[in-house]
Amino acid sequence: MKLTGAQIIIECLLEQGVDTVFGYPGGAVLNLYDAIYEYRSKIRHIITAHEQGAAHAADGYARATGKTGVCIATSGPGATNLVTGIATAHMDSIPMVAITGNVAVPSLGLDSFQEVDITGITMPVTKYNFIIKDVSELADTLRRAFEIATTGRPGPVLVDIPKDVTAAACEYTRKEIVKPDNYYSLSADEEYRQVADLIAASKKPFLYTGGGVISSGAAEEMAKFAELVDAPVSSSLMGQGGFNNRDSRYIGMLGMHGTVVSSKAVSDCDLFIGIGTRFSDRVIGDIVSFAPKAKIVHIDIDPAEINKNIHVDHQLVGDVRCVLDRLNELVPPQDHTEWLRQIDAWKEEFPLHVAEDYGDQVTPQYVLETLDELTHGDAVITTEVGQHQMWAAQYYDFKEPRQFITSGGLGTMGYGLGASMGAQVGRPDKQVINIAGDGSFHMNCNELVTAYKHNIPIVELLFNNSVLGMVRQWQRLFYGKRFSQTTLERDTDYMKLAEAYHIPSYRITKKSEVREVLQKALRHDTPVLVECVIDRDINVLPMVPAGAAIDKPILDIEIDD
């Protein structure tokens, strides 16, 4: 049948099983939005307050569901407003397709109104991108975009479509899409046998999980592997939920704000197996002193990550689920009772740092522990970036994958509210809570109008300390307590702001109020805002300074001002 380019775009989205797109209309995508109106009974469009919010919502949708998120923007500033969201998805390997409009093909390169070379701009932060100048190439290019976004290591793909291409017509034939099979390994049998032999010879193995465990759907295989190896398990920020935090083998995060137990274990282990991780600088710290007694094995789907940040002794390249399946067949059950006894002793000696007694003042640790209890650890938690992000990772015990949604690699303030809406739309069966600091909240609070307009029942849990807490913490430790531009004191009335957006709100100023207010907020079936007023000098601990040895964390910060 003959369709316009705009209609072909929608038909291709339906081919891919897309049920929701996030975006903002404009001149270069008017034809596409006319098709969205035509197909409104088949595909849901959520208009955000800002294009960046659309990108973050598509990203959050993808992380919560495992599907490919889709966002749409017009040319020029509409397209450039997507860039931070695209870069966020790129750094964390999130499958997303961003569709942008552009000026008509004859006007390209003439500095036309709202023209920008968005494929050139996004080349470093996309897995691939396209500009389509012929409507006959449109359907196959869109199909290719979705295939690239989800094949191998996932990532964002941008498709730029000039306005006249969306207006032109050509023949379209619907295709049944076969989803790419990522279940493969590139490593030889001998490499698997070598790793299995290392495991059998190890007395003190250490398992470290990253986001690849989640994106490959390997949580079940990971749990079996940990049981077979009989080893402690630590996770990266992106790996939270890939292994049940409530399992006795779990020892907390590893890295800059990881637990003392994990830093001691990695320093004493004789075998370190990194699973679906890229060995971020925030994790390994000083490379020379990282896992000094251990043979290091790296399992990852992307060969480019092997030996990039740290030298490894053995590698297994492939989909994490496939690799773990093969290892689970090769590795006989191990017994490391003595090693795990030592781990338990460290857990007893070095519990996760708890803030000093603040009396009836609110502490984020208590709020998050109470939230975990009230939600039974089943909620989807999204975050902005800063101290609150680390507290959420430390004090909420994630049971399963896709519960923790955060900007790990890029560290994007303003990410969480958009992501929470995408997550809630993708998982309406889940309670979704966005953990924010007041600094991040001011970057994206306009998206409250999106939550209200579309009745997306997220809980916005705002920690208000009137400072940029994480930056202030660094200034205290490394910049002589010169708190340059980090004391905000904006005096925003968050209750009135929520009221302006027709959103119910609560304010917590005492520890004794926490449980009752959270219970009320969690009962809402509309978006709700909860402000928690906390002390500006509560810090995130432990903390390993950037580039320092991971076994020398800071456990206390003196406050004398």
mmCIF file of N, CA and C in Angstrom, residues 199-309:
data_model
loop_
_atom_site.group_PDB
_atom_site.id
_atom_site.type_symbol
_atom_site.label_atom_id
_atom_site.label_comp_id
_atom_site.label_asym_id
_atom_site.label_seq_id
_atom_site.Cartn_x
_atom_site.Cartn_y
_atom_site.Cartn_z
ATOM 1 N N ILE A 199 38.380 -21.062 38.785
ATOM 2 C CA ILE A 199 37.355 -21.077 39.835
ATOM 3 C C ILE A 199 37.581 -22.263 40.771
ATOM 4 N N ALA A 200 37.896 -23.410 40.193
ATOM 5 C CA ALA A 200 38.104 -24.604 41.007
ATOM 6 C C ALA A 200 39.314 -24.457 41.927
ATOM 7 N N ALA A 201 40.330 -23.712 41.478
ATOM 8 C CA ALA A 201 41.553 -23.536 42.266
ATOM 9 C C ALA A 201 41.457 -22.401 43.280
ATOM 10 N N SER A 202 40.456 -21.543 43.145
ATOM 11 C CA SER A 202 40.349 -20.357 43.993
ATOM 12 C C SER A 202 39.919 -20.705 45.411
ATOM 13 N N LYS A 203 40.507 -19.987 46.364
ATOM 14 C CA LYS A 203 40.115 -20.106 47.766
ATOM 15 C C LYS A 203 39.264 -18.916 48.218
ATOM 16 N N LYS A 204 39.448 -17.783 47.523
ATOM 17 C CA LYS A 204 38.750 -16.560 47.914
ATOM 18 C C LYS A 204 38.206 -15.837 46.678
ATOM 19 N N PRO A 205 37.219 -16.401 46.015
ATOM 20 C CA PRO A 205 36.667 -15.747 44.813
ATOM 21 C C PRO A 205 35.767 -14.559 45.159
ATOM 22 N N PHE A 206 35.659 -13.643 44.232
ATOM 23 C CA PHE A 206 34.851 -12.425 44.401
ATOM 24 C C PHE A 206 34.105 -12.210 43.087
ATOM 25 N N LEU A 207 32.794 -12.059 43.139
ATOM 26 C CA LEU A 207 31.976 -11.836 41.946
ATOM 27 C C LEU A 207 31.462 -10.404 41.941
ATOM 28 N N TYR A 208 31.624 -9.743 40.798
ATOM 29 C CA TYR A 208 31.227 -8.334 40.688
ATOM 30 C C TYR A 208 30.310 -8.181 39.486
ATOM 31 N N THR A 209 29.080 -7.722 39.725
ATOM 32 C CA THR A 209 28.089 -7.636 38.657
ATOM 33 C C THR A 209 27.862 -6.197 38.203
ATOM 34 N N GLY A 210 27.682 -6.034 36.908
ATOM 35 C CA GLY A 210 27.392 -4.721 36.338
ATOM 36 C C GLY A 210 26.069 -4.713 35.602
ATOM 37 N N GLY A 211 25.830 -3.650 34.869
ATOM 38 C CA GLY A 211 24.566 -3.488 34.168
ATOM 39 C C GLY A 211 24.305 -4.529 33.104
ATOM 40 N N GLY A 212 25.372 -5.193 32.617
ATOM 41 C CA GLY A 212 25.190 -6.225 31.602
ATOM 42 C C GLY A 212 24.393 -7.414 32.091
ATOM 43 N N VAL A 213 24.441 -7.678 33.403
ATOM 44 C CA VAL A 213 23.633 -8.767 33.965
ATOM 45 C C VAL A 213 22.150 -8.449 33.781
ATOM 46 N N ILE A 214 21.814 -7.178 33.929
ATOM 47 C CA ILE A 214 20.417 -6.755 33.797
ATOM 48 C C ILE A 214 19.993 -6.713 32.334
ATOM 49 N N SER A 215 20.800 -6.075 31.485
ATOM 50 C CA SER A 215 20.396 -5.924 30.087
ATOM 51 C C SER A 215 20.321 -7.263 29.355
ATOM 52 N N SER A 216 21.074 -8.261 29.809
ATOM 53 C CA SER A 216 21.026 -9.573 29.165
ATOM 54 C C SER A 216 19.952 -10.481 29.767
ATOM 55 N N GLY A 217 19.315 -10.024 30.837
ATOM 56 C CA GLY A 217 18.303 -10.841 31.488
ATOM 57 C C GLY A 217 18.888 -12.057 32.185
ATOM 58 N N ALA A 218 20.051 -11.861 32.818
ATOM 59 C CA ALA A 218 20.804 -12.989 33.365
ATOM 60 C C ALA A 218 20.728 -13.116 34.878
ATOM 61 N N ALA A 219 19.737 -12.515 35.522
ATOM 62 C CA ALA A 219 19.675 -12.549 36.988
ATOM 63 C C ALA A 219 19.569 -13.974 37.525
ATOM 64 N N GLU A 220 18.771 -14.810 36.888
ATOM 65 C CA GLU A 220 18.617 -16.187 37.350
ATOM 66 C C GLU A 220 19.929 -16.963 37.206
ATOM 67 N N GLU A 221 20.599 -16.775 36.068
ATOM 68 C CA GLU A 221 21.878 -17.452 35.845
ATOM 69 C C GLU A 221 22.942 -16.938 36.812
ATOM 70 N N MET A 222 22.866 -15.642 37.126
ATOM 71 C CA MET A 222 23.825 -15.049 38.060
ATOM 72 C C MET A 222 23.637 -15.635 39.457
ATOM 73 N N ALA A 223 22.408 -15.778 39.887
ATOM 74 C CA ALA A 223 22.148 -16.354 41.207
ATOM 75 C C ALA A 223 22.670 -17.785 41.294
ATOM 76 N N LYS A 224 22.473 -18.540 40.237
ATOM 77 C CA LYS A 224 22.968 -19.923 40.213
ATOM 78 C C LYS A 224 24.486 -19.953 40.232
ATOM 79 N N PHE A 225 25.119 -19.051 39.489
ATOM 80 C CA PHE A 225 26.582 -18.990 39.422
ATOM 81 C C PHE A 225 27.165 -18.663 40.791
ATOM 82 N N ALA A 226 26.565 -17.696 41.482
ATOM 83 C CA ALA A 226 27.050 -17.316 42.811
ATOM 84 C C ALA A 226 26.947 -18.484 43.785
ATOM 85 N N GLU A 227 25.881 -19.257 43.646
ATOM 86 C CA GLU A 227 25.708 -20.421 44.533
ATOM 87 C C GLU A 227 26.749 -21.491 44.223
ATOM 88 N N LEU A 228 27.008 -21.736 42.938
ATOM 89 C CA LEU A 228 27.993 -22.744 42.546
ATOM 90 C C LEU A 228 29.400 -22.348 43.000
ATOM 91 N N VAL A 229 29.754 -21.080 42.765
ATOM 92 C CA VAL A 229 31.095 -20.613 43.108
ATOM 93 C C VAL A 229 31.230 -20.424 44.609
ATOM 94 N N ASP A 230 30.115 -20.223 45.289
ATOM 95 C CA ASP A 230 30.079 -20.004 46.732
ATOM 96 C C ASP A 230 30.955 -18.799 47.090
ATOM 97 N N ALA A 231 30.574 -17.653 46.521
ATOM 98 C CA ALA A 231 31.400 -16.450 46.643
ATOM 99 C C ALA A 231 30.573 -15.246 47.051
ATOM 100 N N PRO A 232 31.217 -14.265 47.669
ATOM 101 C CA PRO A 232 30.531 -12.989 47.911
ATOM 102 C C PRO A 232 30.282 -12.267 46.603
ATOM 103 N N VAL A 233 29.207 -11.469 46.565
ATOM 104 C CA VAL A 233 28.818 -10.749 45.351
ATOM 105 C C VAL A 233 28.681 -9.269 45.661
ATOM 106 N N SER A 234 29.300 -8.468 44.816
ATOM 107 C CA SER A 234 29.152 -7.013 44.891
ATOM 108 C C SER A 234 28.624 -6.519 43.556
ATOM 109 N N SER A 235 28.026 -5.340 43.545
ATOM 110 C CA SER A 235 27.446 -4.795 42.319
ATOM 111 C C SER A 235 27.889 -3.363 42.097
ATOM 112 N N SER A 236 27.920 -2.991 40.838
ATOM 113 C CA SER A 236 28.120 -1.589 40.489
ATOM 114 C C SER A 236 26.824 -0.821 40.703
ATOM 115 N N LEU A 237 26.880 0.483 40.528
ATOM 116 C CA LEU A 237 25.658 1.300 40.599
ATOM 117 C C LEU A 237 24.662 0.821 39.556
ATOM 118 N N MET A 238 25.140 0.545 38.336
ATOM 119 C CA MET A 238 24.261 0.104 37.258
ATOM 120 C C MET A 238 23.799 -1.335 37.443
ATOM 121 N N GLY A 239 24.505 -2.094 38.268
ATOM 122 C CA GLY A 239 24.169 -3.494 38.447
ATOM 123 C C GLY A 239 23.199 -3.769 39.571
ATOM 124 N N GLN A 240 22.734 -2.716 40.261
ATOM 125 C CA GLN A 240 21.825 -2.916 41.400
ATOM 126 C C GLN A 240 20.574 -3.681 40.965
ATOM 127 N N GLY A 241 20.289 -4.770 41.675
ATOM 128 C CA GLY A 241 19.137 -5.605 41.360
ATOM 129 C C GLY A 241 19.471 -6.783 40.473
ATOM 130 N N GLY A 242 20.647 -6.766 39.830
ATOM 131 C CA GLY A 242 21.050 -7.915 39.033
ATOM 132 C C GLY A 242 21.310 -9.134 39.902
ATOM 133 N N PHE A 243 21.629 -8.880 41.159
ATOM 134 C CA PHE A 243 21.735 -9.939 42.164
ATOM 135 C C PHE A 243 20.964 -9.447 43.377
ATOM 136 N N ASN A 244 20.158 -10.313 43.959
ATOM 137 C CA ASN A 244 19.276 -9.942 45.065
ATOM 138 C C ASN A 244 20.086 -9.367 46.229
ATOM 139 N N ASN A 245 19.838 -8.091 46.558
ATOM 140 C CA ASN A 245 20.569 -7.449 47.648
ATOM 141 C C ASN A 245 20.304 -8.096 49.004
ATOM 142 N N ARG A 246 19.241 -8.862 49.095
ATOM 143 C CA ARG A 246 18.881 -9.482 50.374
ATOM 144 C C ARG A 246 19.497 -10.876 50.539
ATOM 145 N N ASP A 247 20.200 -11.328 49.518
ATOM 146 C CA ASP A 247 20.897 -12.610 49.610
ATOM 147 C C ASP A 247 22.077 -12.470 50.564
ATOM 148 N N SER A 248 22.339 -13.505 51.345
ATOM 149 C CA SER A 248 23.415 -13.439 52.348
ATOM 150 C C SER A 248 24.788 -13.246 51.721
ATOM 151 N N ARG A 249 24.945 -13.590 50.452
ATOM 152 C CA ARG A 249 26.237 -13.424 49.786
ATOM 153 C C ARG A 249 26.484 -11.993 49.331
ATOM 154 N N TYR A 250 25.438 -11.187 49.294
ATOM 155 C CA TYR A 250 25.598 -9.813 48.799
ATOM 156 C C TYR A 250 26.314 -8.957 49.834
ATOM 157 N N ILE A 251 27.321 -8.200 49.386
ATOM 158 C CA ILE A 251 28.132 -7.395 50.315
ATOM 159 C C ILE A 251 28.093 -5.906 49.990
ATOM 160 N N GLY A 252 27.172 -5.490 49.127
ATOM 161 C CA GLY A 252 27.020 -4.063 48.851
ATOM 162 C C GLY A 252 27.780 -3.616 47.613
ATOM 163 N N MET A 253 27.663 -2.342 47.331
ATOM 164 C CA MET A 253 28.349 -1.770 46.177
ATOM 165 C C MET A 253 29.858 -1.798 46.350
ATOM 166 N N LEU A 254 30.545 -1.754 45.218
ATOM 167 C CA LEU A 254 31.996 -1.627 45.206
ATOM 168 C C LEU A 254 32.342 -0.279 44.600
ATOM 169 N N GLY A 255 33.360 0.381 45.146
ATOM 170 C CA GLY A 255 33.819 1.608 44.527
ATOM 171 C C GLY A 255 33.824 2.800 45.450
ATOM 172 N N MET A 256 33.698 3.983 44.856
ATOM 173 C CA MET A 256 33.850 5.230 45.588
ATOM 174 C C MET A 256 32.942 5.305 46.804
ATOM 175 N N HIS A 257 31.699 4.889 46.659
ATOM 176 C CA HIS A 257 30.770 4.906 47.790
ATOM 177 C C HIS A 257 30.285 3.500 48.121
ATOM 178 N N GLY A 258 31.163 2.533 47.888
ATOM 179 C CA GLY A 258 30.857 1.160 48.221
ATOM 180 C C GLY A 258 31.070 0.885 49.694
ATOM 181 N N THR A 259 30.766 -0.335 50.090
ATOM 182 C CA THR A 259 30.890 -0.721 51.492
ATOM 183 C C THR A 259 32.346 -1.034 51.840
ATOM 184 N N VAL A 260 32.654 -0.937 53.116
ATOM 185 C CA VAL A 260 33.978 -1.330 53.600
ATOM 186 C C VAL A 260 34.197 -2.820 53.345
ATOM 187 N N VAL A 261 33.161 -3.611 53.511
ATOM 188 C CA VAL A 261 33.264 -5.060 53.298
ATOM 189 C C VAL A 261 33.709 -5.355 51.871
ATOM 190 N N SER A 262 33.099 -4.678 50.890
ATOM 191 C CA SER A 262 33.467 -4.933 49.496
ATOM 192 C C SER A 262 34.906 -4.507 49.222
ATOM 193 N N SER A 263 35.346 -3.390 49.810
ATOM 194 C CA SER A 263 36.725 -2.943 49.579
ATOM 195 C C SER A 263 37.728 -3.899 50.221
ATOM 196 N N LYS A 264 37.405 -4.433 51.387
ATOM 197 C CA LYS A 264 38.292 -5.403 52.033
ATOM 198 C C LYS A 264 38.321 -6.710 51.251
ATOM 199 N N ALA A 265 37.148 -7.135 50.785
ATOM 200 C CA ALA A 265 37.071 -8.393 50.050
ATOM 201 C C ALA A 265 37.832 -8.325 48.736
ATOM 202 N N VAL A 266 37.711 -7.220 48.006
ATOM 203 C CA VAL A 266 38.410 -7.119 46.729
ATOM 204 C C VAL A 266 39.916 -7.034 46.931
ATOM 205 N N SER A 267 40.341 -6.516 48.074
ATOM 206 C CA SER A 267 41.768 -6.401 48.352
ATOM 207 C C SER A 267 42.377 -7.728 48.805
ATOM 208 N N ASP A 268 41.529 -8.663 49.253
ATOM 209 C CA ASP A 268 42.032 -9.924 49.783
ATOM 210 C C ASP A 268 41.711 -11.118 48.896
ATOM 211 N N CYS A 269 40.852 -10.945 47.908
ATOM 212 C CA CYS A 269 40.437 -12.090 47.091
ATOM 213 C C CYS A 269 41.586 -12.589 46.211
ATOM 214 N N ASP A 270 41.486 -13.850 45.785
ATOM 215 C CA ASP A 270 42.501 -14.398 44.871
ATOM 216 C C ASP A 270 41.962 -14.576 43.457
ATOM 217 N N LEU A 271 40.664 -14.355 43.283
ATOM 218 C CA LEU A 271 40.043 -14.414 41.955
ATOM 219 C C LEU A 271 38.925 -13.384 41.904
ATOM 220 N N PHE A 272 39.004 -12.484 40.941
ATOM 221 C CA PHE A 272 37.991 -11.427 40.774
ATOM 222 C C PHE A 272 37.342 -11.643 39.417
ATOM 223 N N ILE A 273 36.031 -11.858 39.412
ATOM 224 C CA ILE A 273 35.298 -12.054 38.155
ATOM 225 C C ILE A 273 34.336 -10.892 37.963
ATOM 226 N N GLY A 274 34.600 -10.053 36.966
ATOM 227 C CA GLY A 274 33.727 -8.941 36.615
ATOM 228 C C GLY A 274 32.752 -9.375 35.544
ATOM 229 N N ILE A 275 31.462 -9.212 35.799
ATOM 230 C CA ILE A 275 30.419 -9.784 34.953
ATOM 231 C C ILE A 275 29.525 -8.678 34.408
ATOM 232 N N GLY A 276 29.630 -8.394 33.106
ATOM 233 C CA GLY A 276 28.791 -7.367 32.489
ATOM 234 C C GLY A 276 29.084 -5.989 33.009
ATOM 235 N N THR A 277 30.353 -5.656 33.142
ATOM 236 C CA THR A 277 30.763 -4.365 33.699
ATOM 237 C C THR A 277 31.894 -3.785 32.871
ATOM 238 N N ARG A 278 32.016 -2.453 32.902
ATOM 239 C CA ARG A 278 33.077 -1.820 32.131
ATOM 240 C C ARG A 278 34.230 -1.325 32.999
ATOM 241 N N PHE A 279 34.246 -1.688 34.269
ATOM 242 C CA PHE A 279 35.311 -1.283 35.181
ATOM 243 C C PHE A 279 35.482 0.248 35.186
ATOM 244 N N SER A 280 34.452 0.921 35.604
ATOM 245 C CA SER A 280 34.468 2.380 35.681
ATOM 246 C C SER A 280 35.563 2.860 36.624
ATOM 247 N N ASP A 281 36.074 4.063 36.347
ATOM 248 C CA ASP A 281 37.092 4.662 37.220
ATOM 249 C C ASP A 281 36.546 4.876 38.632
ATOM 250 N N ARG A 282 35.234 5.076 38.766
ATOM 251 C CA ARG A 282 34.634 5.256 40.091
ATOM 252 C C ARG A 282 34.606 3.949 40.890
ATOM 253 N N VAL A 283 34.875 2.845 40.217
ATOM 254 C CA VAL A 283 34.882 1.547 40.881
ATOM 255 C C VAL A 283 36.292 1.101 41.233
ATOM 256 N N ILE A 284 37.210 1.228 40.283
ATOM 257 C CA ILE A 284 38.531 0.628 40.496
ATOM 258 C C ILE A 284 39.486 1.543 41.256
ATOM 259 N N GLY A 285 39.238 2.879 41.242
ATOM 260 C CA GLY A 285 40.138 3.784 41.952
ATOM 261 C C GLY A 285 41.543 3.680 41.409
ATOM 262 N N ASP A 286 42.524 3.499 42.300
ATOM 263 C CA ASP A 286 43.923 3.336 41.897
ATOM 264 C C ASP A 286 44.091 1.964 41.241
ATOM 265 N N ILE A 287 44.435 1.956 39.954
ATOM 266 C CA ILE A 287 44.515 0.714 39.194
ATOM 267 C C ILE A 287 45.562 -0.230 39.773
ATOM 268 N N VAL A 288 46.698 0.324 40.191
ATOM 269 C CA VAL A 288 47.819 -0.498 40.665
ATOM 270 C C VAL A 288 47.431 -1.314 41.893
ATOM 271 N N SER A 289 46.633 -0.729 42.781
ATOM 272 C CA SER A 289 46.297 -1.406 44.031
ATOM 273 C C SER A 289 44.960 -2.136 43.990
ATOM 274 N N PHE A 290 44.325 -2.196 42.813
ATOM 275 C CA PHE A 290 43.025 -2.862 42.711
ATOM 276 C C PHE A 290 43.203 -4.376 42.637
ATOM 277 N N ALA A 291 42.527 -5.094 43.513
ATOM 278 C CA ALA A 291 42.578 -6.564 43.559
ATOM 279 C C ALA A 291 44.011 -7.066 43.411
ATOM 280 N N PRO A 292 44.934 -6.657 44.302
ATOM 281 C CA PRO A 292 46.360 -6.926 44.108
ATOM 282 C C PRO A 292 46.747 -8.403 44.181
ATOM 283 N N LYS A 293 45.921 -9.219 44.826
ATOM 284 C CA LYS A 293 46.268 -10.638 44.994
ATOM 285 C C LYS A 293 45.528 -11.537 44.009
ATOM 286 N N ALA A 294 44.730 -10.937 43.141
ATOM 287 C CA ALA A 294 43.772 -11.736 42.374
ATOM 288 C C ALA A 294 44.116 -11.872 40.898
ATOM 289 N N LYS A 295 43.749 -12.999 40.351
ATOM 290 C CA LYS A 295 43.603 -13.140 38.915
ATOM 291 C C LYS A 295 42.274 -12.479 38.555
ATOM 292 N N ILE A 296 42.248 -11.744 37.442
ATOM 293 C CA ILE A 296 41.038 -11.022 37.058
ATOM 294 C C ILE A 296 40.455 -11.612 35.779
ATOM 295 N N VAL A 297 39.176 -11.943 35.833
ATOM 296 C CA VAL A 297 38.429 -12.457 34.684
ATOM 297 C C VAL A 297 37.361 -11.435 34.328
ATOM 298 N N HIS A 298 37.228 -11.133 33.053
ATOM 299 C CA HIS A 298 36.235 -10.149 32.603
ATOM 300 C C HIS A 298 35.273 -10.820 31.630
ATOM 301 N N ILE A 299 33.988 -10.756 31.952
ATOM 302 C CA ILE A 299 32.919 -11.265 31.092
ATOM 303 C C ILE A 299 32.130 -10.076 30.562
ATOM 304 N N ASP A 300 32.078 -9.910 29.241
ATOM 305 C CA ASP A 300 31.343 -8.779 28.675
ATOM 306 C C ASP A 300 31.016 -9.042 27.215
ATOM 307 N N ILE A 301 29.940 -8.434 26.748
ATOM 308 C CA ILE A 301 29.513 -8.631 25.367
ATOM 309 C C ILE A 301 30.311 -7.770 24.389
ATOM 310 N N ASP A 302 30.960 -6.715 24.901
ATOM 311 C CA ASP A 302 31.668 -5.759 24.049
ATOM 312 C C ASP A 302 33.177 -5.995 24.136
ATOM 313 N N PRO A 303 33.796 -6.519 23.087
ATOM 314 C CA PRO A 303 35.246 -6.771 23.127
ATOM 315 C C PRO A 303 36.062 -5.512 23.387
ATOM 316 N N ALA A 304 35.508 -4.344 23.021
ATOM 317 C CA ALA A 304 36.241 -3.092 23.202
ATOM 318 C C ALA A 304 36.449 -2.762 24.680
ATOM 319 N N GLU A 305 35.639 -3.330 25.561
ATOM 320 C CA GLU A 305 35.772 -3.050 26.987
ATOM 321 C C GLU A 305 36.869 -3.881 27.650
ATOM 322 N N ILE A 306 37.263 -4.970 27.007
ATOM 323 C CA ILE A 306 38.278 -5.841 27.594
ATOM 324 C C ILE A 306 39.633 -5.146 27.566
ATOM 325 N N ASN A 307 40.290 -5.078 28.712
ATOM 326 C CA ASN A 307 41.609 -4.439 28.867
ATOM 327 C C ASN A 307 41.602 -2.947 28.561
ATOM 328 N N LYS A 308 40.430 -2.323 28.619
ATOM 329 C CA LYS A 308 40.363 -0.879 28.356
ATOM 330 C C LYS A 308 40.729 -0.086 29.602
ATOM 331 N N ASN A 309 40.094 -0.395 30.712
ATOM 332 C CA ASN A 309 40.340 0.346 31.949
ATOM 333 C C ASN A 309 41.243 -0.395 32.924
#
